[in-house]
Amino acid sequence: MASAGPGLESLVDQIISVITNDGRNIVGTLRGFDQATNIILDESHERVYSTREGVQQLVLGLYIIRGDNISVVGEVDEELDARLDLSNLRAHPLKPVIH
Amino acid sequence: MEEVLRWFCLPRSGCRASISGGPVSSPLLAPPLISISLPGEGERRSPPSSCCFLLFFSYFKELVGKEVTVELKNDLAIRGTLHSVDQYLNIKLENTRVVDQDKYPHMLSVRNCFIRGSVVRYVLLPQDGVDIDILHDATRREARGG
């Protein structure tokens, strides 16, 4: 079947925000991907949401995430992202995906 | 269009489609919408080949450019313009916003996104996303056994 579909080609070398099936949010630069949505993320960090304090950012570095564990890959608008006040953003962590 | 809609009335296909004109089952959305629930897929990753999937695939291709809401299996609901769909029913949306942004501020800086087909629970379509007359005809034809 044709591969013309929602590939991730257009996001390569861009900053993306990945939501994983266990509810984590990892932000980094997309370096590669395949047809199973396995992805390579460079210079990545995790954003940890909680209701008690602002968003914490944990440095992760180079990551490969298996496609099975990926829910959403979002293209980060750097301008919007720069305007976010993460230290004052409080929210419940995302729920895990239940199949 | 008629070709695409015929699957709606195949009881043995395992697919389910419903039209709700009044209160919508999803707590997240108020306007009358048509929802399609996908067949349970879990860890499906071999390229789907059944006619059911091809029908969904071609159906979603017809919806490109329309405004849809995708509800995920983690309760997150994302609204945006359907940009493209592939054979896994992965979905790409443009101009996205999360339906309940106060509860889910996790995607505030995301305007375009790719949603993996395996985590989609519902796709909520606009009212004009389905041609009701063709659907009625197809349903009656199926009920007659022809």
Short mmCIF file of C-alpha atoms in Angstrom, two decimals:
data_model
loop_
_atom_site.label_atom_id
_atom_site.label_comp_id
_atom_site.label_asym_id
_atom_site.label_seq_id
_atom_site.Cartn_x
_atom_site.Cartn_y
_atom_site.Cartn_z
CA MET A 1 0.00 0.00 0.00
CA ALA A 2 1.14 3.53 -0.63
CA SER A 3 3.17 5.06 2.11
CA ALA A 4 1.70 8.48 1.42
CA GLY A 5 0.11 9.12 4.75
CA PRO A 6 0.80 10.83 7.99
CA GLY A 7 4.49 10.02 8.16
CA LEU A 8 6.83 11.87 10.44
CA GLU A 9 9.16 13.05 7.63
CA SER A 10 8.09 16.64 8.05
CA LEU A 11 9.07 16.59 11.71
CA VAL A 12 12.63 15.33 11.35
CA ASP A 13 15.14 17.65 13.03
CA GLN A 14 12.29 19.56 14.62
CA ILE A 15 11.45 19.71 18.30
CA ILE A 16 8.60 17.36 19.10
CA SER A 17 6.59 16.51 22.17
CA VAL A 18 5.84 12.83 22.63
CA ILE A 19 3.10 11.52 24.87
CA THR A 20 3.72 7.91 25.79
CA ASN A 21 1.18 5.27 26.66
CA ASP A 22 2.09 5.49 30.35
CA GLY A 23 1.28 9.19 30.33
CA ARG A 24 4.78 10.65 30.21
CA ASN A 25 5.62 13.70 28.14
CA ILE A 26 9.04 13.72 26.49
CA VAL A 27 10.28 16.68 24.48
CA GLY A 28 13.27 16.47 22.16
CA THR A 29 14.55 16.71 18.59
CA LEU A 30 13.29 14.02 16.21
CA ARG A 31 16.26 12.39 14.48
CA GLY A 32 14.63 9.33 12.96
CA PHE A 33 11.61 7.07 12.84
CA ASP A 34 10.31 3.98 11.06
CA GLN A 35 7.00 2.51 9.92
CA ALA A 36 6.25 1.16 13.41
CA THR A 37 6.58 4.71 14.84
CA ASN A 38 9.77 3.79 16.67
CA ILE A 39 11.51 7.13 17.09
CA ILE A 40 14.94 8.50 17.90
CA LEU A 41 14.87 11.59 20.09
CA ASP A 42 17.97 13.70 20.61
CA GLU A 43 18.61 16.14 23.46
CA SER A 44 15.39 15.05 25.07
CA HIS A 45 13.91 15.92 28.42
CA GLU A 46 10.85 14.76 30.27
CA ARG A 47 8.26 17.22 31.53
CA VAL A 48 6.80 15.99 34.77
CA TYR A 49 3.39 17.45 35.60
CA SER A 50 2.04 17.56 39.11
CA THR A 51 -0.60 19.44 41.04
CA ARG A 52 1.71 20.31 43.90
CA GLU A 53 4.40 22.20 42.00
CA GLY A 54 5.18 23.53 38.55
CA VAL A 55 6.40 21.37 35.71
CA GLN A 56 9.74 19.73 36.39
CA GLN A 57 12.10 19.09 33.50
CA LEU A 58 14.36 16.04 33.70
CA VAL A 59 17.20 15.77 31.23
CA LEU A 60 17.19 12.42 29.41
CA GLY A 61 19.56 12.86 26.45
CA LEU A 62 19.42 10.54 23.45
CA TYR A 63 16.42 8.23 23.54
CA ILE A 64 14.90 5.60 21.32
CA ILE A 65 11.22 5.06 22.04
CA ARG A 66 9.50 1.95 20.81
CA GLY A 67 6.46 2.71 18.70
CA ASP A 68 4.17 0.51 20.81
CA ASN A 69 4.55 2.97 23.66
CA ILE A 70 3.78 6.13 21.71
CA SER A 71 0.39 7.84 21.79
CA VAL A 72 0.92 11.25 20.27
CA VAL A 73 3.77 13.00 18.51
CA GLY A 74 3.23 16.75 18.49
CA GLU A 75 5.21 19.38 16.63
CA VAL A 76 6.32 21.94 19.20
CA ASP A 77 5.72 25.54 18.17
CA GLU A 78 8.84 27.08 19.67
CA GLU A 79 7.31 30.51 19.97
CA LEU A 80 4.32 29.20 21.90
CA ASP A 81 6.58 26.99 23.95
CA ALA A 82 8.81 29.90 24.93
CA ARG A 83 5.75 31.78 26.17
CA LEU A 84 4.68 28.95 28.49
CA ASP A 85 5.34 29.56 32.14
CA LEU A 86 6.14 25.98 33.05
CA SER A 87 7.09 26.78 36.63
CA ASN A 88 3.52 27.87 37.31
CA LEU A 89 1.76 25.23 35.25
CA ARG A 90 0.05 22.63 37.39
CA ALA A 91 -1.90 19.65 36.21
CA HIS A 92 -2.56 16.03 36.98
CA PRO A 93 -0.23 13.70 35.12
CA LEU A 94 -1.89 12.19 32.04
CA LYS A 95 -3.61 8.89 32.54
CA PRO A 96 -2.05 5.80 31.00
CA VAL A 97 -3.60 4.40 27.84
CA ILE A 98 -5.93 1.48 28.52
CA HIS A 99 -6.49 -0.68 25.46
CA MET B 1 -19.46 7.86 -1.64
CA GLU B 2 -22.01 5.09 -1.67
CA GLU B 3 -19.28 2.52 -2.02
CA VAL B 4 -17.54 3.89 1.02
CA LEU B 5 -20.60 3.83 3.19
CA ARG B 6 -21.72 0.32 2.54
CA TRP B 7 -19.79 -1.12 5.48
CA PHE B 8 -22.02 0.70 7.90
CA CYS B 9 -24.59 -1.98 7.64
CA LEU B 10 -22.49 -5.10 7.64
CA PRO B 11 -23.36 -6.81 10.91
CA ARG B 12 -20.66 -9.44 10.63
CA SER B 13 -17.76 -7.10 10.02
CA GLY B 14 -17.02 -6.42 13.66
CA CYS B 15 -17.14 -2.70 13.06
CA ARG B 16 -19.67 -0.54 14.75
CA ALA B 17 -20.95 2.81 13.74
CA SER B 18 -23.52 4.84 15.50
CA ILE B 19 -25.25 8.10 15.01
CA SER B 20 -26.32 10.06 17.99
CA GLY B 21 -28.37 13.14 17.39
CA GLY B 22 -29.17 14.04 20.94
CA PRO B 23 -26.96 13.79 23.99
CA VAL B 24 -23.58 12.48 23.03
CA SER B 25 -22.06 9.67 25.00
CA SER B 26 -18.75 11.44 25.28
CA PRO B 27 -18.81 13.80 28.22
CA LEU B 28 -16.36 16.06 26.47
CA LEU B 29 -18.48 17.37 23.66
CA ALA B 30 -21.83 19.00 23.49
CA PRO B 31 -22.84 19.40 19.83
CA PRO B 32 -24.59 16.53 18.07
CA LEU B 33 -21.97 14.41 16.50
CA ILE B 34 -21.55 11.15 14.77
CA SER B 35 -19.12 8.80 16.38
CA ILE B 36 -17.41 5.78 14.99
CA SER B 37 -15.80 3.31 17.30
CA LEU B 38 -12.98 1.37 15.81
CA PRO B 39 -12.64 -2.37 16.13
CA GLY B 40 -10.52 -3.40 19.11
CA GLU B 41 -6.98 -3.43 17.90
CA GLY B 42 -4.67 -3.42 20.89
CA GLU B 43 -1.26 -4.38 19.69
CA ARG B 44 -2.18 -4.64 16.02
CA ARG B 45 0.79 -3.69 13.92
CA SER B 46 0.80 -5.92 10.90
CA PRO B 47 -0.59 -3.94 8.01
CA PRO B 48 -4.31 -4.53 8.20
CA SER B 49 -5.71 -6.24 5.17
CA SER B 50 -9.31 -7.06 6.01
CA CYS B 51 -12.01 -5.32 4.01
CA CYS B 52 -13.17 -3.70 7.20
CA PHE B 53 -9.93 -1.80 7.59
CA LEU B 54 -9.78 -0.83 3.96
CA LEU B 55 -13.25 0.59 4.27
CA PHE B 56 -12.35 2.60 7.33
CA PHE B 57 -9.17 3.72 5.63
CA SER B 58 -10.96 4.95 2.53
CA TYR B 59 -13.69 6.46 4.64
CA PHE B 60 -11.22 8.50 6.65
CA LYS B 61 -9.46 9.58 3.48
CA GLU B 62 -12.75 11.13 2.39
CA LEU B 63 -12.80 13.15 5.58
CA VAL B 64 -9.46 14.87 4.98
CA GLY B 65 -9.83 18.61 5.45
CA LYS B 66 -12.77 18.30 7.83
CA GLU B 67 -12.74 19.28 11.47
CA VAL B 68 -12.74 16.21 13.71
CA THR B 69 -12.21 15.42 17.36
CA VAL B 70 -10.09 12.41 18.21
CA GLU B 71 -10.62 10.92 21.64
CA LEU B 72 -7.70 8.82 22.83
CA LYS B 73 -7.61 5.82 25.11
CA ASN B 74 -6.10 8.00 27.83
CA ASP B 75 -9.25 10.22 27.77
CA LEU B 76 -7.43 13.08 26.07
CA ALA B 77 -9.57 14.58 23.29
CA ILE B 78 -7.88 16.55 20.54
CA ARG B 79 -9.76 18.65 18.00
CA GLY B 80 -8.24 19.70 14.71
CA THR B 81 -8.40 19.57 10.93
CA LEU B 82 -7.80 16.11 9.53
CA HIS B 83 -4.60 16.32 7.48
CA SER B 84 -3.99 12.68 6.58
CA VAL B 85 -4.57 9.05 7.51
CA ASP B 86 -2.57 5.93 6.71
CA GLN B 87 -3.26 2.21 6.59
CA TYR B 88 -2.72 1.85 10.35
CA LEU B 89 -5.33 4.59 10.85
CA ASN B 90 -2.62 6.81 12.26
CA ILE B 91 -4.02 10.32 12.08
CA LYS B 92 -2.38 13.65 11.49
CA LEU B 93 -4.22 16.75 12.68
CA GLU B 94 -3.52 20.42 12.02
CA ASN B 95 -4.47 23.46 14.08
CA THR B 96 -5.02 21.21 17.06
CA ARG B 97 -6.32 22.12 20.45
CA VAL B 98 -7.07 19.91 23.37
CA VAL B 99 -10.77 19.91 24.21
CA ASP B 100 -10.28 20.42 27.95
CA GLN B 101 -7.16 22.59 28.03
CA ASP B 102 -7.43 23.45 31.72
CA LYS B 103 -7.38 19.82 32.71
CA TYR B 104 -4.85 18.81 30.06
CA PRO B 105 -2.31 21.61 29.49
CA HIS B 106 0.25 19.07 28.28
CA MET B 107 -0.03 20.04 24.63
CA LEU B 108 -0.35 23.82 24.88
CA SER B 109 2.57 24.45 22.51
CA VAL B 110 1.50 21.86 19.93
CA ARG B 111 -0.43 22.98 16.83
CA ASN B 112 0.15 19.99 14.54
CA CYS B 113 0.23 16.44 15.74
CA PHE B 114 0.47 12.81 14.76
CA ILE B 115 -1.76 10.38 16.64
CA ARG B 116 -0.94 6.70 16.60
CA GLY B 117 -3.89 4.67 15.34
CA SER B 118 -3.61 2.15 18.16
CA VAL B 119 -4.50 4.71 20.85
CA VAL B 120 -7.60 6.15 19.18
CA ARG B 121 -10.84 5.41 20.99
CA TYR B 122 -13.29 7.53 18.99
CA VAL B 123 -13.22 9.87 16.05
CA LEU B 124 -16.04 12.36 16.38
CA LEU B 125 -17.11 13.58 12.96
CA PRO B 126 -18.88 16.75 11.92
CA GLN B 127 -22.60 16.40 11.28
CA ASP B 128 -22.03 16.58 7.53
CA GLY B 129 -19.32 13.93 7.71
CA VAL B 130 -21.77 11.22 6.78
CA ASP B 131 -24.43 11.41 4.09
CA ILE B 132 -27.45 10.26 6.08
CA ASP B 133 -29.61 9.52 3.00
CA ILE B 134 -27.05 7.16 1.50
CA LEU B 135 -26.64 5.56 4.91
CA HIS B 136 -30.38 5.04 5.23
CA ASP B 137 -30.61 3.49 1.78
CA ALA B 138 -27.67 1.21 2.40
CA THR B 139 -29.11 0.11 5.73
CA ARG B 140 -32.50 -0.72 4.24
CA ARG B 141 -30.88 -2.59 1.40
CA GLU B 142 -28.89 -4.65 3.88
CA ALA B 143 -32.01 -5.31 6.00
CA ARG B 144 -33.72 -6.70 2.91
CA GLY B 145 -30.79 -9.03 2.52
CA GLY B 146 -29.65 -7.57 -0.75
#
